[in-house]
Amino acid sequence: MRVLFVGDSMTIGAAGGGSSGPRAGGDHTWRYRMWQHLCRTVPDDEDWQIVGPRTALHEGSHAYADPHFPHHARAHLAGWGAGWLHMAPLVRETVASYRADTLLVSLGLIDLGFYTDPEQTLANVELFLAEARAGNPTLRAVLLPVMPNIRAVTDPAFADACARFNTLLAKAVAELSQPRSPLLLASVPHDWSPERDTYDGTHPSAEGEHRMAAAFADALHQAWGVGGPYRTEPADERVGG
């Protein structure tokens, strides 16, 4: 299994500001939480690897909250301000070059917020999936619906656009899934809260990182038998070495 994380600022993460406070050392990222989960739950005799062309946080920083996060496990295809619109032209070459076979994708908030309406965003999802399959016709992918940020709480029109897109995305996943290239729609945490699960209304806090990782982990386990149910360990920042 060769896992490729694809996402926007919620996936790439950022370095913290200042020398104190909860984010002083930078984000862990949900990618880190997912790596820990796979280290805990995938049997030792099963071969798996995280792949991708990038390893840094936003602005090229490598100041992850856990400096022991291995360089090879930091791989991803994520970018600050990136959406389906931006990743569709990149995914074919990335999938082919890194021989990715399992995509974990969290995109859409940026598209809907700045670039495209729900129908246009869905067209870019379909393009992205076609391009990804051109890189590997047998890949599988888990897609996370758009999770409402603070703008959705205060802007009813934007909230409606997010809900409309998520409905379209669910239908597309069902229609475009293929036996040789299956697609899954992950479940948004049922009580996702921008106040609790983000540190600024959009980007995940430690709690939000765990909840995003759990959404992907539980989908992988329940549908494809990958790993196990997600759980939070008391000392999880150091699991996996």
mmCIF file of C-alpha atoms in Angstrom:
data_model
loop_
_atom_site.group_PDB
_atom_site.id
_atom_site.type_symbol
_atom_site.label_atom_id
_atom_site.label_comp_id
_atom_site.label_asym_id
_atom_site.label_seq_id
_atom_site.Cartn_x
_atom_site.Cartn_y
_atom_site.Cartn_z
ATOM 1 C CA MET A 1 0.000 0.000 0.000
ATOM 2 C CA ARG A 2 1.426 3.357 -1.087
ATOM 3 C CA VAL A 3 -0.552 6.181 0.526
ATOM 4 C CA LEU A 4 -0.716 9.705 -0.911
ATOM 5 C CA PHE A 5 -2.222 12.521 1.180
ATOM 6 C CA VAL A 6 -3.828 15.249 -0.960
ATOM 7 C CA GLY A 7 -5.171 18.424 0.563
ATOM 8 C CA ASP A 8 -5.143 22.125 1.290
ATOM 9 C CA SER A 9 -3.947 24.148 4.285
ATOM 10 C CA MET A 10 -5.781 21.816 6.675
ATOM 11 C CA THR A 11 -3.545 19.008 5.406
ATOM 12 C CA ILE A 12 -0.183 20.674 4.840
ATOM 13 C CA GLY A 13 -0.154 22.376 8.255
ATOM 14 C CA ALA A 14 1.982 25.293 9.404
ATOM 15 C CA ALA A 15 4.772 26.189 11.789
ATOM 16 C CA GLY A 16 3.715 27.743 15.088
ATOM 17 C CA GLY A 17 4.296 31.341 16.017
ATOM 18 C CA GLY A 18 6.548 32.361 18.868
ATOM 19 C CA SER A 19 8.361 30.305 21.487
ATOM 20 C CA SER A 20 5.421 29.433 23.740
ATOM 21 C CA GLY A 21 1.814 28.382 23.496
ATOM 22 C CA PRO A 22 0.066 25.301 22.138
ATOM 23 C CA ARG A 23 1.414 25.680 18.592
ATOM 24 C CA ALA A 24 4.882 27.011 19.326
ATOM 25 C CA GLY A 25 6.547 24.028 17.672
ATOM 26 C CA GLY A 26 4.232 23.886 14.669
ATOM 27 C CA ASP A 27 1.358 21.584 13.792
ATOM 28 C CA HIS A 28 1.467 17.844 14.184
ATOM 29 C CA THR A 29 -0.969 17.623 11.202
ATOM 30 C CA TRP A 30 -3.600 14.949 10.686
ATOM 31 C CA ARG A 31 -1.085 13.300 8.356
ATOM 32 C CA TYR A 32 1.096 12.668 11.392
ATOM 33 C CA ARG A 33 -1.856 11.259 13.333
ATOM 34 C CA MET A 34 -2.672 8.983 10.403
ATOM 35 C CA TRP A 35 0.924 7.788 10.178
ATOM 36 C CA GLN A 36 0.842 6.958 13.884
ATOM 37 C CA HIS A 37 -2.407 5.071 13.417
ATOM 38 C CA LEU A 38 -1.001 2.976 10.582
ATOM 39 C CA CYS A 39 2.136 2.232 12.603
ATOM 40 C CA ARG A 40 -0.094 0.950 15.415
ATOM 41 C CA THR A 41 -2.606 -1.037 13.423
ATOM 42 C CA VAL A 42 -1.140 -2.367 10.181
ATOM 43 C CA PRO A 43 0.503 -5.782 10.764
ATOM 44 C CA ASP A 44 4.273 -5.856 10.542
ATOM 45 C CA ASP A 45 4.191 -8.277 7.615
ATOM 46 C CA GLU A 46 2.098 -5.910 5.467
ATOM 47 C CA ASP A 47 4.089 -3.524 3.311
ATOM 48 C CA TRP A 48 2.941 0.111 3.341
ATOM 49 C CA GLN A 49 4.526 3.480 2.704
ATOM 50 C CA ILE A 50 3.532 7.150 2.645
ATOM 51 C CA VAL A 51 4.566 8.762 -0.647
ATOM 52 C CA GLY A 52 4.497 12.146 -2.358
ATOM 53 C CA PRO A 53 6.613 14.969 -3.749
ATOM 54 C CA ARG A 54 6.500 17.320 -0.748
ATOM 55 C CA THR A 55 7.470 16.965 2.899
ATOM 56 C CA ALA A 56 7.308 20.489 4.344
ATOM 57 C CA LEU A 57 4.725 22.463 6.223
ATOM 58 C CA HIS A 58 3.488 25.805 4.837
ATOM 59 C CA GLU A 59 6.227 28.126 3.541
ATOM 60 C CA GLY A 60 8.771 25.310 3.469
ATOM 61 C CA SER A 61 9.021 24.929 7.231
ATOM 62 C CA HIS A 62 10.008 21.573 8.714
ATOM 63 C CA ALA A 63 9.229 22.663 12.284
ATOM 64 C CA TYR A 64 6.702 19.921 12.965
ATOM 65 C CA ALA A 65 5.462 19.686 16.543
ATOM 66 C CA ASP A 66 7.195 16.315 16.848
ATOM 67 C CA PRO A 67 10.750 16.594 15.470
ATOM 68 C CA HIS A 68 10.913 12.792 15.494
ATOM 69 C CA PHE A 69 8.275 12.571 12.750
ATOM 70 C CA PRO A 70 10.360 10.660 10.155
ATOM 71 C CA HIS A 71 11.177 12.514 6.967
ATOM 72 C CA HIS A 72 9.868 9.710 4.759
ATOM 73 C CA ALA A 73 6.507 9.717 6.572
ATOM 74 C CA ARG A 74 6.044 13.464 5.985
ATOM 75 C CA ALA A 75 5.417 12.985 2.242
ATOM 76 C CA HIS A 76 2.283 14.557 0.753
ATOM 77 C CA LEU A 77 0.715 16.489 -2.100
ATOM 78 C CA ALA A 78 -0.871 19.394 -0.230
ATOM 79 C CA GLY A 79 -0.672 23.144 -0.479
ATOM 80 C CA TRP A 80 -1.842 26.243 1.341
ATOM 81 C CA GLY A 81 -4.733 27.670 -0.645
ATOM 82 C CA ALA A 82 -4.995 24.591 -2.868
ATOM 83 C CA GLY A 83 -8.248 23.110 -4.113
ATOM 84 C CA TRP A 84 -9.509 20.483 -6.540
ATOM 85 C CA LEU A 85 -8.894 23.147 -9.198
ATOM 86 C CA HIS A 86 -5.179 23.239 -8.404
ATOM 87 C CA MET A 87 -4.544 19.560 -7.701
ATOM 88 C CA ALA A 88 -6.232 18.112 -10.790
ATOM 89 C CA PRO A 89 -3.341 19.147 -13.095
ATOM 90 C CA LEU A 90 -0.751 17.656 -10.689
ATOM 91 C CA VAL A 91 -2.212 14.352 -9.618
ATOM 92 C CA ARG A 92 -1.564 12.179 -12.706
ATOM 93 C CA GLU A 93 2.190 12.731 -12.699
ATOM 94 C CA THR A 94 2.376 12.451 -8.908
ATOM 95 C CA VAL A 95 0.460 9.176 -8.801
ATOM 96 C CA ALA A 96 2.530 7.721 -11.621
ATOM 97 C CA SER A 97 5.908 8.932 -10.339
ATOM 98 C CA TYR A 98 5.355 7.779 -6.756
ATOM 99 C CA ARG A 99 3.316 4.686 -7.657
ATOM 100 C CA ALA A 100 0.557 5.776 -5.291
ATOM 101 C CA ASP A 101 -2.314 3.310 -4.974
ATOM 102 C CA THR A 102 -4.312 4.755 -2.058
ATOM 103 C CA LEU A 103 -5.325 8.438 -2.012
ATOM 104 C CA LEU A 104 -6.629 10.187 1.105
ATOM 105 C CA VAL A 105 -8.096 13.484 -0.093
ATOM 106 C CA SER A 106 -9.388 16.519 1.796
ATOM 107 C CA LEU A 107 -10.201 19.353 -0.609
ATOM 108 C CA GLY A 108 -13.033 21.694 -1.529
ATOM 109 C CA LEU A 109 -13.211 24.438 1.081
ATOM 110 C CA ILE A 110 -10.853 26.676 -0.900
ATOM 111 C CA ASP A 111 -12.649 26.015 -4.190
ATOM 112 C CA LEU A 112 -16.044 26.952 -2.767
ATOM 113 C CA GLY A 113 -14.674 29.880 -0.821
ATOM 114 C CA PHE A 114 -12.766 31.586 -3.623
ATOM 115 C CA TYR A 115 -12.984 29.967 -7.049
ATOM 116 C CA THR A 116 -15.932 27.796 -8.035
ATOM 117 C CA ASP A 117 -19.569 27.050 -7.209
ATOM 118 C CA PRO A 118 -20.615 23.527 -6.159
ATOM 119 C CA GLU A 119 -21.251 22.294 -9.708
ATOM 120 C CA GLN A 120 -17.961 23.695 -11.010
ATOM 121 C CA THR A 121 -16.145 22.224 -8.026
ATOM 122 C CA LEU A 122 -17.661 18.823 -8.758
ATOM 123 C CA ALA A 123 -16.417 19.065 -12.346
ATOM 124 C CA ASN A 124 -12.901 19.518 -10.968
ATOM 125 C CA VAL A 125 -13.385 16.510 -8.673
ATOM 126 C CA GLU A 126 -14.288 14.424 -11.711
ATOM 127 C CA LEU A 127 -11.262 15.759 -13.601
ATOM 128 C CA PHE A 128 -9.022 15.025 -10.633
ATOM 129 C CA LEU A 129 -10.244 11.429 -10.422
ATOM 130 C CA ALA A 130 -9.834 10.891 -14.161
ATOM 131 C CA GLU A 131 -6.296 12.235 -14.011
ATOM 132 C CA ALA A 132 -5.456 10.159 -10.939
ATOM 133 C CA ARG A 133 -6.710 7.024 -12.663
ATOM 134 C CA ALA A 134 -4.660 7.898 -15.716
ATOM 135 C CA GLY A 135 -1.636 7.671 -13.415
ATOM 136 C CA ASN A 136 -2.811 4.367 -11.901
ATOM 137 C CA PRO A 137 -5.997 2.750 -13.253
ATOM 138 C CA THR A 138 -6.355 0.564 -10.153
ATOM 139 C CA LEU A 139 -5.907 3.153 -7.432
ATOM 140 C CA ARG A 140 -8.432 3.565 -4.644
ATOM 141 C CA ALA A 141 -9.353 6.804 -2.916
ATOM 142 C CA VAL A 142 -11.067 8.050 0.227
ATOM 143 C CA LEU A 143 -12.604 11.508 -0.104
ATOM 144 C CA LEU A 144 -13.537 13.655 2.878
ATOM 145 C CA PRO A 145 -16.518 16.005 2.424
ATOM 146 C CA VAL A 146 -16.046 19.702 3.097
ATOM 147 C CA MET A 147 -16.184 20.390 6.812
ATOM 148 C CA PRO A 148 -17.751 23.737 7.730
ATOM 149 C CA ASN A 149 -15.401 26.400 8.979
ATOM 150 C CA ILE A 150 -16.226 29.588 10.822
ATOM 151 C CA ARG A 151 -17.334 31.281 7.589
ATOM 152 C CA ALA A 152 -20.031 28.652 7.160
ATOM 153 C CA VAL A 153 -21.263 29.469 10.651
ATOM 154 C CA THR A 154 -21.631 33.161 9.868
ATOM 155 C CA ASP A 155 -22.427 33.092 6.111
ATOM 156 C CA PRO A 156 -25.607 31.113 5.295
ATOM 157 C CA ALA A 157 -24.958 31.242 1.540
ATOM 158 C CA PHE A 158 -21.530 29.704 1.966
ATOM 159 C CA ALA A 159 -22.938 27.064 4.316
ATOM 160 C CA ASP A 160 -25.526 26.191 1.669
ATOM 161 C CA ALA A 161 -22.809 25.922 -0.984
ATOM 162 C CA CYS A 162 -20.810 23.534 1.220
ATOM 163 C CA ALA A 163 -23.883 21.395 1.862
ATOM 164 C CA ARG A 164 -24.793 21.380 -1.846
ATOM 165 C CA PHE A 165 -21.295 20.324 -2.836
ATOM 166 C CA ASN A 166 -21.209 17.542 -0.241
ATOM 167 C CA THR A 167 -24.463 16.151 -1.662
ATOM 168 C CA LEU A 168 -23.035 16.239 -5.178
ATOM 169 C CA LEU A 169 -19.792 14.668 -3.974
ATOM 170 C CA ALA A 170 -21.601 11.767 -2.316
ATOM 171 C CA LYS A 171 -23.503 11.026 -5.521
ATOM 172 C CA ALA A 172 -20.351 11.250 -7.620
ATOM 173 C CA VAL A 173 -18.420 8.888 -5.363
ATOM 174 C CA ALA A 174 -21.210 6.323 -5.634
ATOM 175 C CA GLU A 175 -21.458 6.691 -9.409
ATOM 176 C CA LEU A 176 -17.749 6.832 -10.220
ATOM 177 C CA SER A 177 -16.537 4.025 -7.946
ATOM 178 C CA GLN A 178 -15.354 1.007 -9.923
ATOM 179 C CA PRO A 179 -14.539 -2.551 -8.853
ATOM 180 C CA ARG A 180 -10.910 -2.134 -9.931
ATOM 181 C CA SER A 181 -10.693 1.481 -8.694
ATOM 182 C CA PRO A 182 -13.008 1.894 -5.679
ATOM 183 C CA LEU A 183 -13.922 5.210 -4.096
ATOM 184 C CA LEU A 184 -15.068 5.861 -0.545
ATOM 185 C CA LEU A 185 -16.726 8.875 1.014
ATOM 186 C CA ALA A 186 -15.430 9.375 4.547
ATOM 187 C CA SER A 187 -17.839 10.546 7.221
ATOM 188 C CA VAL A 188 -17.454 14.061 8.568
ATOM 189 C CA PRO A 189 -17.198 13.895 12.368
ATOM 190 C CA HIS A 190 -20.837 14.219 13.373
ATOM 191 C CA ASP A 191 -20.274 17.120 15.749
ATOM 192 C CA TRP A 192 -17.315 18.858 14.098
ATOM 193 C CA SER A 193 -16.957 22.239 15.784
ATOM 194 C CA PRO A 194 -14.812 25.114 14.485
ATOM 195 C CA GLU A 195 -14.540 26.344 18.069
ATOM 196 C CA ARG A 196 -13.160 23.073 19.468
ATOM 197 C CA ASP A 197 -11.631 21.358 16.446
ATOM 198 C CA THR A 198 -9.737 24.298 14.930
ATOM 199 C CA TYR A 199 -7.393 26.904 16.365
ATOM 200 C CA ASP A 200 -8.528 29.733 14.083
ATOM 201 C CA GLY A 201 -11.920 28.753 12.739
ATOM 202 C CA THR A 202 -10.520 26.666 9.876
ATOM 203 C CA HIS A 203 -7.245 24.863 10.592
ATOM 204 C CA PRO A 204 -7.358 21.796 12.831
ATOM 205 C CA SER A 205 -6.314 21.885 16.440
ATOM 206 C CA ALA A 206 -4.863 18.738 17.999
ATOM 207 C CA GLU A 207 -8.418 17.513 18.571
ATOM 208 C CA GLY A 208 -9.326 18.325 14.986
ATOM 209 C CA GLU A 209 -6.238 16.522 13.666
ATOM 210 C CA HIS A 210 -7.296 13.378 15.485
ATOM 211 C CA ARG A 211 -10.851 13.662 14.230
ATOM 212 C CA MET A 212 -9.754 14.131 10.612
ATOM 213 C CA ALA A 213 -7.385 11.180 10.834
ATOM 214 C CA ALA A 214 -10.140 9.090 12.402
ATOM 215 C CA ALA A 215 -12.482 9.846 9.512
ATOM 216 C CA PHE A 216 -9.991 8.409 7.030
ATOM 217 C CA ALA A 217 -8.813 5.577 9.274
ATOM 218 C CA ASP A 218 -12.299 4.325 10.023
ATOM 219 C CA ALA A 219 -13.279 4.424 6.339
ATOM 220 C CA LEU A 220 -10.185 2.410 5.391
ATOM 221 C CA HIS A 221 -10.798 -0.133 8.116
ATOM 222 C CA GLN A 222 -14.534 -0.558 7.670
ATOM 223 C CA ALA A 223 -14.531 -0.788 3.867
ATOM 224 C CA TRP A 224 -11.200 -2.352 3.008
ATOM 225 C CA GLY A 225 -9.923 -3.923 6.218
ATOM 226 C CA VAL A 226 -6.899 -1.626 6.386
ATOM 227 C CA GLY A 227 -5.492 -1.123 9.888
ATOM 228 C CA GLY A 228 -8.008 -0.991 12.711
ATOM 229 C CA PRO A 229 -10.450 1.383 14.403
ATOM 230 C CA TYR A 230 -8.921 4.755 15.233
ATOM 231 C CA ARG A 231 -8.038 5.451 18.817
ATOM 232 C CA THR A 232 -6.100 8.154 20.622
ATOM 233 C CA GLU A 233 -3.177 6.964 22.701
ATOM 234 C CA PRO A 234 -2.133 8.918 25.827
ATOM 235 C CA ALA A 235 1.396 9.317 24.491
ATOM 236 C CA ASP A 236 0.533 9.299 20.820
ATOM 237 C CA GLU A 237 2.926 12.089 19.851
ATOM 238 C CA ARG A 238 5.810 9.638 20.006
ATOM 239 C CA VAL A 239 4.238 6.394 18.738
ATOM 240 C CA GLY A 240 6.049 4.933 15.772
ATOM 241 C CA GLY A 241 9.430 6.483 16.540
#
